[in-house]
XYZ file of C-alpha atoms in Angstrom:
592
model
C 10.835 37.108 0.944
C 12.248 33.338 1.977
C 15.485 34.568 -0.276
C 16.470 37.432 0.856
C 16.367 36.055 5.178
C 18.020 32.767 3.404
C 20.341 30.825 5.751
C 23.912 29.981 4.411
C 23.554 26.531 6.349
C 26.854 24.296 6.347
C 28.708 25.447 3.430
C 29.368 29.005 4.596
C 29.527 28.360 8.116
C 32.359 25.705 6.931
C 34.115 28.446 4.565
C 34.175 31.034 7.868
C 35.534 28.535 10.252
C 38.324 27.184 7.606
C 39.046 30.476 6.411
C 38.977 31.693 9.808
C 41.179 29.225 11.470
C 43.799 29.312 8.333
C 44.303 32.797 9.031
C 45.090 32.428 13.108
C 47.525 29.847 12.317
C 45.019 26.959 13.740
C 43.897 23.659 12.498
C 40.871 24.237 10.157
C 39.481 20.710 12.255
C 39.415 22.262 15.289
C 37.971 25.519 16.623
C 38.847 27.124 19.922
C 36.027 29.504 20.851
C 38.520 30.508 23.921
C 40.015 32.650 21.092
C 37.017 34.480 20.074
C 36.948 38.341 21.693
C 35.013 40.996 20.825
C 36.189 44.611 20.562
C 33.871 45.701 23.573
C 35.534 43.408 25.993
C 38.712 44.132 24.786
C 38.489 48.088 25.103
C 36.272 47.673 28.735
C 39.631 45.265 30.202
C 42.239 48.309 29.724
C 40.795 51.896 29.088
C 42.992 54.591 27.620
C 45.097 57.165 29.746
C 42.795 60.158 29.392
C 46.176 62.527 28.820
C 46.679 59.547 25.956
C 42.866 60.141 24.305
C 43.606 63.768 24.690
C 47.119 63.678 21.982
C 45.327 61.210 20.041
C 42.099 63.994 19.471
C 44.777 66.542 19.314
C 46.181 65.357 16.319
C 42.741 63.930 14.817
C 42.293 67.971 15.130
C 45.282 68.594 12.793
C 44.534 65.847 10.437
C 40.883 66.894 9.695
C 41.279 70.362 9.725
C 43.273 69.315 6.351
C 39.486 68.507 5.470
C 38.115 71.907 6.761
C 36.301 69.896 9.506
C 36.018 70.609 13.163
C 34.539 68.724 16.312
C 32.172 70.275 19.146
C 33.172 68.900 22.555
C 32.020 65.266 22.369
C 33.697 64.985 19.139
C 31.025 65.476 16.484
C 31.657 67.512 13.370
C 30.300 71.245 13.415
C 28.844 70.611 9.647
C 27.825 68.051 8.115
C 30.118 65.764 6.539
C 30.996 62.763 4.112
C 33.111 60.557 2.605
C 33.109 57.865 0.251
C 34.752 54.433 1.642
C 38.005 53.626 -0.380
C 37.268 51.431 -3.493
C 39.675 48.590 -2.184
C 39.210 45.160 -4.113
C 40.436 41.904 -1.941
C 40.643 38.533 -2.611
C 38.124 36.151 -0.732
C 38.464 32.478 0.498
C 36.216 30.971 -1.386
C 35.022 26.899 -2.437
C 32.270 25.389 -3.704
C 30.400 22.238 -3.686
C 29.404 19.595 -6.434
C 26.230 21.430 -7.741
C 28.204 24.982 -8.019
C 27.118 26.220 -5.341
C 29.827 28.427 -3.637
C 30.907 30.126 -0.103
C 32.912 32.830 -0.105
C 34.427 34.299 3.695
C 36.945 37.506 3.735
C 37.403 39.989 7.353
C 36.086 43.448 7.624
C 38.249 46.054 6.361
C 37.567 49.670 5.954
C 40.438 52.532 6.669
C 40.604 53.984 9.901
C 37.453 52.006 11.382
C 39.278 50.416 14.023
C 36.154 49.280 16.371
C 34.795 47.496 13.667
C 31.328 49.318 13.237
C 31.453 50.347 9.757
C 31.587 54.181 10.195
C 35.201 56.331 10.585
C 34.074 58.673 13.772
C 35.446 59.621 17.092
C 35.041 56.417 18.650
C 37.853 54.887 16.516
C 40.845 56.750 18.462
C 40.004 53.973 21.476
C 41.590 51.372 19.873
C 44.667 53.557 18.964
C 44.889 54.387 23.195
C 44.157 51.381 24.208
C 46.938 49.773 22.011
C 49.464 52.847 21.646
C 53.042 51.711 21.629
C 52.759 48.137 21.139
C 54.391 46.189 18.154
C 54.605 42.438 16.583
C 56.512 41.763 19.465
C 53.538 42.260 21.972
C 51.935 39.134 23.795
C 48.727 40.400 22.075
C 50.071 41.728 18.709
C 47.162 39.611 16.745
C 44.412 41.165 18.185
C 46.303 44.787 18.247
C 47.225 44.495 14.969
C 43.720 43.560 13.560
C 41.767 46.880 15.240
C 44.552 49.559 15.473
C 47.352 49.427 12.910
C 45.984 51.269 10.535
C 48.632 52.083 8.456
C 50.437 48.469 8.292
C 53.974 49.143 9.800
C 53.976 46.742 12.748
C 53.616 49.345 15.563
C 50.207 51.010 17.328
C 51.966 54.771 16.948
C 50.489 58.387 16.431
C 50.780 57.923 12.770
C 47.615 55.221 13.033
C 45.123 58.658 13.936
C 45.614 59.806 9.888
C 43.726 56.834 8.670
C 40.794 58.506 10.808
C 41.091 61.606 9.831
C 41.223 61.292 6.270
C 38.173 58.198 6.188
C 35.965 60.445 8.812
C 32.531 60.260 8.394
C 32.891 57.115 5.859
C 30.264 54.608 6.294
C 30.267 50.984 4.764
C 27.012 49.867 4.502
C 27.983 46.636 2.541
C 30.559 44.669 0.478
C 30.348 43.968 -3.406
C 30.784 40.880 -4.806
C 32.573 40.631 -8.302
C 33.569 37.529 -10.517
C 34.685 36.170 -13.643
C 35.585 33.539 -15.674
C 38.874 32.069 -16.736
C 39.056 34.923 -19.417
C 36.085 36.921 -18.803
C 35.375 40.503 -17.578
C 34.960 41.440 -13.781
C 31.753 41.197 -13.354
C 29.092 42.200 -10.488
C 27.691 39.346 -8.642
C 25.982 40.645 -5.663
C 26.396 42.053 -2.258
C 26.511 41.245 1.602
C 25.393 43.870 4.026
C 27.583 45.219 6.954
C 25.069 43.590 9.992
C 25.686 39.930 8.303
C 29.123 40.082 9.653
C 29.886 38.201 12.784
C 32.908 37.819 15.743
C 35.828 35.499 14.391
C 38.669 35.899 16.838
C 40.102 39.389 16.684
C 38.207 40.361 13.453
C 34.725 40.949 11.750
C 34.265 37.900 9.684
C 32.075 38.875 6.214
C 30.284 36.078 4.163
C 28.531 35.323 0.786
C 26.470 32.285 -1.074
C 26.290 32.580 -4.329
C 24.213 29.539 -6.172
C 24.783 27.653 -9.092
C 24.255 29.535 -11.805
C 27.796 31.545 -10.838
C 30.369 29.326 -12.194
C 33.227 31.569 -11.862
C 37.257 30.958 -11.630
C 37.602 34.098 -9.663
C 36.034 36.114 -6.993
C 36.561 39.598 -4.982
C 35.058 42.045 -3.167
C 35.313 45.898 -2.172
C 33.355 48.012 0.170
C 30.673 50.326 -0.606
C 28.459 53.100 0.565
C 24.935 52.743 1.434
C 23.653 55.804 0.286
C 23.726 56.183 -4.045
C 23.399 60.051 -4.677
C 25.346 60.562 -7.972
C 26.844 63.818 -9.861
C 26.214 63.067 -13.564
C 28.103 63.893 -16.040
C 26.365 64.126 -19.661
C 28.078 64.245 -23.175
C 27.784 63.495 -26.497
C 30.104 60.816 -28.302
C 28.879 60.878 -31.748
C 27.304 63.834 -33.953
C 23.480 64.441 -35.035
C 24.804 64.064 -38.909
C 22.583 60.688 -38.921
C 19.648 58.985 -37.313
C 21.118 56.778 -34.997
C 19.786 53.067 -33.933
C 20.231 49.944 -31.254
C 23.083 50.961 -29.016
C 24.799 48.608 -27.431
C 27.257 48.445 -24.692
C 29.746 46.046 -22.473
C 32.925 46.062 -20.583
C 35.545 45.494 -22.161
C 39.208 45.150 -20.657
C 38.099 46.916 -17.843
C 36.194 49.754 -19.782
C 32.936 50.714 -21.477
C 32.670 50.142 -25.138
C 29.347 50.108 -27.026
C 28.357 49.631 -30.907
C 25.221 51.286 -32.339
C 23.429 51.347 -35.936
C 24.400 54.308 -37.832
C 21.135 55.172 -40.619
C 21.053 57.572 -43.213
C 23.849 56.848 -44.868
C 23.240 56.370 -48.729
C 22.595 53.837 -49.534
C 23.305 51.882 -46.864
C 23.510 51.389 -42.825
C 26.767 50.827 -40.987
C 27.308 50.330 -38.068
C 29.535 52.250 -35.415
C 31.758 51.007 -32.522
C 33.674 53.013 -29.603
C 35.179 52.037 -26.814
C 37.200 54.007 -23.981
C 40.448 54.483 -23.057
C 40.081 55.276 -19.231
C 37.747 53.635 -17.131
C 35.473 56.219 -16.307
C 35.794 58.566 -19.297
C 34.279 62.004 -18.726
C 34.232 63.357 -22.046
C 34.439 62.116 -25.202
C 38.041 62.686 -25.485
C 38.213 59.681 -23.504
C 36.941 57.340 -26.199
C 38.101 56.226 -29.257
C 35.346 56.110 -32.062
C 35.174 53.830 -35.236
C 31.611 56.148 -36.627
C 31.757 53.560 -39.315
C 33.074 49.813 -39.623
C 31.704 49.151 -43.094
C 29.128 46.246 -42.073
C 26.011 46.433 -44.000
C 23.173 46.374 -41.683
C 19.539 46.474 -42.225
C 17.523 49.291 -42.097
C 16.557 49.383 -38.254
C 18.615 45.710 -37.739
C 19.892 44.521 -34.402
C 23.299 45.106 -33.445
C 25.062 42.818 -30.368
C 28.583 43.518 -28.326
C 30.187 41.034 -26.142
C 33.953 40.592 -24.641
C 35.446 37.567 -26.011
C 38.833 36.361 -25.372
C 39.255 39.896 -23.712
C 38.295 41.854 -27.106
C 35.183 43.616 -28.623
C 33.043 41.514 -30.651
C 29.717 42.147 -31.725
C 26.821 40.730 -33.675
C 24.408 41.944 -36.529
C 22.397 41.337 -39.791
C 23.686 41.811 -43.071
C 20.950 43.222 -45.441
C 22.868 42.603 -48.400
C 20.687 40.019 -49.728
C 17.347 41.713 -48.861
C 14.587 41.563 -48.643
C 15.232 37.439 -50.270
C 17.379 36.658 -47.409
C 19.127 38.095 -44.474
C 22.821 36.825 -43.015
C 23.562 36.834 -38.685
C 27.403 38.315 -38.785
C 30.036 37.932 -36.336
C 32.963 40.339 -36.168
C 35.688 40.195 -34.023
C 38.105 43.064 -33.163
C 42.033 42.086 -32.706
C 42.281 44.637 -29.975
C 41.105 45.834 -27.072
C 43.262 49.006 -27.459
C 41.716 52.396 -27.545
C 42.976 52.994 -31.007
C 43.116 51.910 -34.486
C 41.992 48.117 -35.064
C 41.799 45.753 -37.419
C 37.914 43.559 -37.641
C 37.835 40.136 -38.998
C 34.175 39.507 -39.796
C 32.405 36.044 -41.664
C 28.609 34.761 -41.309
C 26.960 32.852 -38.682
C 24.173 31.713 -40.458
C 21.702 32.622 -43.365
C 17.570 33.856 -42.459
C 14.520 34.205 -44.285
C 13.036 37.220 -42.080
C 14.846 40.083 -39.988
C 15.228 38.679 -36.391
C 14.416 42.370 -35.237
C 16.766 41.929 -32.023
C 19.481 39.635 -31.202
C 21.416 38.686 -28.055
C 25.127 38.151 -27.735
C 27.162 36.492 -24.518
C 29.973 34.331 -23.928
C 29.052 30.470 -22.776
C 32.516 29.129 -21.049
C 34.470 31.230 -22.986
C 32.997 31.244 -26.286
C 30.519 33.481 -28.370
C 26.987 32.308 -28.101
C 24.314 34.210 -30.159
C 20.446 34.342 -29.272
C 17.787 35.742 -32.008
C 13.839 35.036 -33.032
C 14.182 32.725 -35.984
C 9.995 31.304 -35.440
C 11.190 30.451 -32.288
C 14.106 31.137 -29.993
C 16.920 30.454 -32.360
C 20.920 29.751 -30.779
C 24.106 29.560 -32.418
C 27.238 28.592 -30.536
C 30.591 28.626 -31.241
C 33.303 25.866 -30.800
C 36.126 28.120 -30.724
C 36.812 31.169 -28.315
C 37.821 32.792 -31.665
C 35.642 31.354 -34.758
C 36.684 32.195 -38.189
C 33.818 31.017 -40.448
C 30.657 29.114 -40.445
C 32.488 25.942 -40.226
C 32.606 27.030 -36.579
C 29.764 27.472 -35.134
C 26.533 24.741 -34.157
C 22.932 25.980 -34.344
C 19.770 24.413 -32.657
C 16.199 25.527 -31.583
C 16.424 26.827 -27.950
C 12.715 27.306 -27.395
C 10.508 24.286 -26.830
C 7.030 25.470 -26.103
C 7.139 28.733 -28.175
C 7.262 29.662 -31.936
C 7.560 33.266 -31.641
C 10.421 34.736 -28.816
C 10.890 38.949 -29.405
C 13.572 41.156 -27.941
C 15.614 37.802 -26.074
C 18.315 39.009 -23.444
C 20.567 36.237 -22.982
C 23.614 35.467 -19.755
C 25.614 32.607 -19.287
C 27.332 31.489 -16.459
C 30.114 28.420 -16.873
C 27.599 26.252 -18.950
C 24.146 27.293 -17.983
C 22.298 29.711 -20.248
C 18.891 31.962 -18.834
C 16.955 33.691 -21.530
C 14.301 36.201 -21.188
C 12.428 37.503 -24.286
C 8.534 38.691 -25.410
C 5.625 36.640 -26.573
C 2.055 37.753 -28.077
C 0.516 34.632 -28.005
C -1.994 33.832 -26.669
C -1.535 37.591 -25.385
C 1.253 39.847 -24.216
C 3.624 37.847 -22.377
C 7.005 37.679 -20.804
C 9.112 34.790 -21.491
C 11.567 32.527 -19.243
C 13.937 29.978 -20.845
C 16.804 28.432 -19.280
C 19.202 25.198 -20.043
C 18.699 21.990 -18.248
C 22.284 20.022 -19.267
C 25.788 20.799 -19.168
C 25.725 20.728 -23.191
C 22.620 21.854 -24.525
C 22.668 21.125 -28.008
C 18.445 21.436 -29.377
C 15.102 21.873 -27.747
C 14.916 19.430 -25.498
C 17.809 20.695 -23.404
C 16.041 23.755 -22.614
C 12.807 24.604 -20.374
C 10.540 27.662 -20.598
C 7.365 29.206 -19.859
C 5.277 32.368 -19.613
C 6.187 34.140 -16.512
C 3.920 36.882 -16.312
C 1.550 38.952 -18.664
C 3.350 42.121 -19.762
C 2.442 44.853 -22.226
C 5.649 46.182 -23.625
C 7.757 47.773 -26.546
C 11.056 47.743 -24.966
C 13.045 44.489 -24.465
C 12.918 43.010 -20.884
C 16.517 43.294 -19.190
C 18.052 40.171 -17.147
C 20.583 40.004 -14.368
C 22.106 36.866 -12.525
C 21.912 37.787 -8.487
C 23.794 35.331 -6.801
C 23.546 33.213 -9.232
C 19.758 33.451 -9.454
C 18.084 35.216 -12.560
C 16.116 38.460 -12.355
C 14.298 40.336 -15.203
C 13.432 43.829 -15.083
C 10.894 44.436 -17.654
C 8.501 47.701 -18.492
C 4.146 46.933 -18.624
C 2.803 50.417 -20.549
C -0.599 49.305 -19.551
C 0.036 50.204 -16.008
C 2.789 52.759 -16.750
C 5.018 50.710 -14.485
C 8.500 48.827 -14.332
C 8.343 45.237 -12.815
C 10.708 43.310 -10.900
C 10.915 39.576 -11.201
C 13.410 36.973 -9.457
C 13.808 33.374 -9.438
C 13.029 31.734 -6.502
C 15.796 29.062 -7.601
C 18.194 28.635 -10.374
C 15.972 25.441 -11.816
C 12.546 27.104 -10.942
C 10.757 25.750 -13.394
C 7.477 27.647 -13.358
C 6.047 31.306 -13.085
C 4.844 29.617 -9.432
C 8.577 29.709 -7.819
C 9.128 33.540 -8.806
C 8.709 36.398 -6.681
C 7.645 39.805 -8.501
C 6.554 43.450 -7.193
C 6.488 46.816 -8.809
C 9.713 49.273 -8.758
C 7.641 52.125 -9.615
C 3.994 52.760 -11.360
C 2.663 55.957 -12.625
C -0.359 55.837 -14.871
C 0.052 57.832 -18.103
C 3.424 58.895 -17.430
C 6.447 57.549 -19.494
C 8.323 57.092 -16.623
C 8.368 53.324 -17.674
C 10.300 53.842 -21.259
C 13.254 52.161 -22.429
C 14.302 50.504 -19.548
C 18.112 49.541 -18.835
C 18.997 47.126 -15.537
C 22.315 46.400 -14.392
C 24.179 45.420 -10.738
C 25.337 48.735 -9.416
C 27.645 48.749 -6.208
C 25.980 45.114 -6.103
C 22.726 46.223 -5.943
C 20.078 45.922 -8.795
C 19.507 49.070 -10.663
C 17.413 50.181 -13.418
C 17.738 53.417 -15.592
C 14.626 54.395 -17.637
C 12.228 57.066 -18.422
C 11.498 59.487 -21.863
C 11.234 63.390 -20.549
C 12.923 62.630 -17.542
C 15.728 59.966 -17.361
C 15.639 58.671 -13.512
C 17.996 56.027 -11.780
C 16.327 53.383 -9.258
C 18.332 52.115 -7.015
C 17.591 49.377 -3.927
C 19.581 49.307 -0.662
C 19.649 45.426 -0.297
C 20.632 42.887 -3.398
C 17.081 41.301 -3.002
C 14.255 43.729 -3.232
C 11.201 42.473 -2.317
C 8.670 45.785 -2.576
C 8.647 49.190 -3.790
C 9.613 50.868 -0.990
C 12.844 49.666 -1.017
C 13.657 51.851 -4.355
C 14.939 54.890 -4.470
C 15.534 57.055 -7.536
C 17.392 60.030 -8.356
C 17.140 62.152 -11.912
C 19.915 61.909 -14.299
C 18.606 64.178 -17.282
C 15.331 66.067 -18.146
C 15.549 65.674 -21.842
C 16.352 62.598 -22.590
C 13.848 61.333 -25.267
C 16.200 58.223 -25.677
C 15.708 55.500 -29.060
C 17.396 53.081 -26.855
C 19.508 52.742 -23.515
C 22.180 50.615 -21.784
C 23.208 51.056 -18.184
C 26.502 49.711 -17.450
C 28.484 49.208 -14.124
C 32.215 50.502 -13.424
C 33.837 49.842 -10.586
C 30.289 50.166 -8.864
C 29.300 53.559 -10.041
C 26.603 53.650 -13.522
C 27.617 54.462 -16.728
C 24.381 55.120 -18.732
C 24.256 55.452 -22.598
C 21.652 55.852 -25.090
C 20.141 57.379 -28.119
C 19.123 60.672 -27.468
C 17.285 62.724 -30.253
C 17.128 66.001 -30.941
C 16.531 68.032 -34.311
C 15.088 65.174 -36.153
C 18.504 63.179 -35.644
C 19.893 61.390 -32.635
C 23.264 60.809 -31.413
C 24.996 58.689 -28.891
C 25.038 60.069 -25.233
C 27.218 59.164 -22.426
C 25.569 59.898 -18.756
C 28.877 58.989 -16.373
C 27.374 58.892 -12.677
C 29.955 59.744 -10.031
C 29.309 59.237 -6.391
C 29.199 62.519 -3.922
């Protein structure tokens, strides 16, 4: 696929060399490719005193037999072994360009990988010999400093072996990206594999383009593993005293918090919020639960979360005027805190029918809702924290369509994509997307079909560097489908690229999908019997041989599902059933 081989052209290769040249003290006008040395010359020009390799192994020895690992002769463990690289978040240099368009450059850094390969292993105690006992006041401290000081003090010593031994076997196979807005969430953007980097000077230099559609005031990025096997960890939040409906979920402050639709309860429907105190809870001692806010909610309604202003807020439809009329409600938390809370709720705006599903985000720092009024229906706020009606602006957001089901909604700075379900003229999946700065009725939006899709579940969408991407379930060829934009203006169902994650006729293995950035890599939780997670290796899967999956649960039989990222591990929740009832579930993956 064109995108995923895509070349960065000026911009990045203007980021590295500024970036680059900042850092080494140089002119960012000017590079001096004198200065650029790779870590093969420099170990070949003075190798290590063999009695000097042999302390260095000897205490590599002590340090991983901490681990219970040991070494054969050429320095190999005897069993096989593991680790996870350390979740380290850094601060790129980053810019970007009038249409949004932005560059982001950072160096290579993973604990005790001192020759710059990705992988902790033997190898990495050259560096330490070849530089042993120099300090900032060497002739060559830059390039010593960058390959062997592992643990920071200004001085190649013995002390620099630990970072080996307690990283060995660690393999980085990539970076994550993460952003946010000016008072948004950290979110995942995408992610840059280990062989992009290239030789800057001393160091491994590590890049990123992220297009348009990321308009972000902040940027970092953290190291990850290649290889996604997960432990999950499985537990109930609420009880089976009701039927259960719609869960919901976002981050929130840094943790997972989710609302849900709480039926049975006579005579009405409430709906319920929670949200953690940790973030990655493990049981459900680690959440706070509100089982019931008091919102009347239609029978089977739509419920919506966002973080606004850095506190819950959700969305839903007051059935207390049913079945004459039917009211969109906002309702804003004053806290983020895992603990007691006060709401402060008014209406959006008034309906004649049920919308059946709504969508809530945040457009530039402000709520923005989505729902199927005949037609793709928006409401935006002109506050970060509305109070009443008064507040909010509403307008048509769908052009060429008079019927848009189950919309999924993101925003990034001002733009706005939109996914959502059509019958007409026959099963279809739908593409909107905003074509000003300040969309304000139908004519500042474009969409169109973008593929023919039998399906009950509502399609899920993700920005990828900036580019959007729709995971969406077809029952008539028991299959989940992957779609991305070939551009962030693609304007047809021509400039898309789409292949199948997985297909298996007359299974269910295609139920309830959830999609999410993972590690930032697309993802995509789903399945009825059997709950599976799919997982891709690159951030722009282009067949389905580049999914893997691993099972989560056999007995899921979930109403409805969310998959969630923290800190690049999945969080997935959903409505599992059992004895007639259902209940909220929390599936916490952790990596192994």
């Amino acid at each position: 696929m064109p995108l995923q081989h895509r070349a960065i052209g000026s911009l990045l290769a203007i980021a590295f060399l500024c970036v680059s040249a900042i850092a080494c003290g140089r002119s960012p006008g000017r590079i001096d490719n004198n200065t650029v040395e790779r870590p093969g010359l420099q170990q070949a020009a003075a190798a290590p005193d063999p009695a000097v390799m042999q302390q260095l192994r000897s205490e590599l020895e002590r340090v991983l037999a901490q681990r219970g690992i040991e070494l054969d002769d050429t320095g190999q463990p005897l069993r096989s072994v593991s680790a996870i690289p350390k979740l380290v978040y850094r601060q790129p240099g980053w810019f970007s360009d009038f249409n949004g368009d932005t560059a982001l450059a950072w160096a290579h850094y993973q604990q005790g990988d001192y020759d710059l390969n990705g992988e902790v292993n033997i190898s990495d105690l050259t560096p330490v010999g070849i530089h042993l006992g120099k300090t900032t006041a060497s002739p060559d401290w830059l390039t010593a400093a960058v390959v062997a000081d592992g643990d920071g003090n200004g001085e190649i010593n013995i002390a620099d072996v630990t970072p080996i031994g307690q990283n060995f076997a660690a393999r980085v196979s990539g970076y994550m990206v993460q952003a946010r807005e000016a008072s948004g969430e950290w979110h995942e953007v995408g992610f840059t594999p280990m062989e992009s980097g290239f030789k800057s000077g001393p160091g491994l230099e590590m890049g990123y383009f992220a297009n348009g559609g990321e308009v972000e005031a902040d940027w970092r990025v953290a190291p990850v593993a290649g290889v996604r096997e997960f432990s999950w960890n499985r537990y109930a939040l609420t009880t089976q005293d009701f039927q259960h409906f719609d869960v919901q979920g976002c981050i929130v402050d840094g943790r997972p918090a989710l609302v849900y639709e709480r039926y049975g309860l006579t005579p009405d429907t409430h709906d319920g919020f929670a949200i953690a105190a940790v973030a990655r809870p493990q049981s459900a001692a680690d959440w706070y639960l509100e089982d019931d806010l008091g919102h009347f909610l239609y029978d089977n309604s739509p419920v919506a979360i966002a973080s606004v202003d850095g506190k819950p807020a959700i969305a839903y439809v007051d059935y207390s005027a049913a079945p004459v009329s039917f009211a969109v409600m906002y309702s804003r938390r004053d806290s983020a805190v895992a603990g007691p809370a006060g709401w402060s709720t008014h209406q959006v705006a008034s309906l004649s029918a049920n919308p059946v599903r709504l969508a809530l985000t945040v457009r530039e720092g402000r709520p923005y809702i989505q729902f199927n009024n005949s037609g793709l229906e928006a409401w935006q706020a002109n506050t970060a924290q509305p109070s009443g009606p008064a507040d909010w602006s509403g307008y048509s957001a769908a052009p060429g369509f008079n019927d848009f089901r189950s919309p999924q909604c993101i925003a990034s700075g001002p733009w706005l994509f939109s996914c959502g379900l059509g019958v007409t003229p026959a099963p279809y999946l739908l593409f909107n997307r905003s074509t000003v700065l300040a969309p304000n009725g139908s004519g500042s939006f474009s969409d169109y079909l973008l593929t023919p899709v039998d399906s009950a579940y509502p399609p899920r969408l993700m920005l990828i560097a900036g580019l959007p991407c729709v995971v969406v379930s077809d029952a008539t060829s028991s299959s989940l489908q992957f779609l991305q934009a070939g551009s962030r203006t693609s304007a047809s169902a021509a400039s898309w690229f789409q292949h199948t994650i997985v297909a298996q006729p007359g299974s269910d293995l295609h139920w309830e999908p959830a999609a999410a950035l993972v590690g930032g890599r697309p993802a995509v939780a789903s399945g009825y019997n059997e709950l599976r997670l799919y997982w891709t290796g690159g951030q722009f899967p282009d067949n389905s041989d580049q999914w893997s999956s691993q099972p989560v649960d056999d007995s899921a039989e979930p109403f409805d599902r969310v998959l969630l990222a923290l800190d690049g591990l999945p969080l997935v929740l959903e409505l599992g059933s059992a004895s007639g009832n259902s209940q909220v579930v929390v599936n916490i993956g952790n990596e192994q």
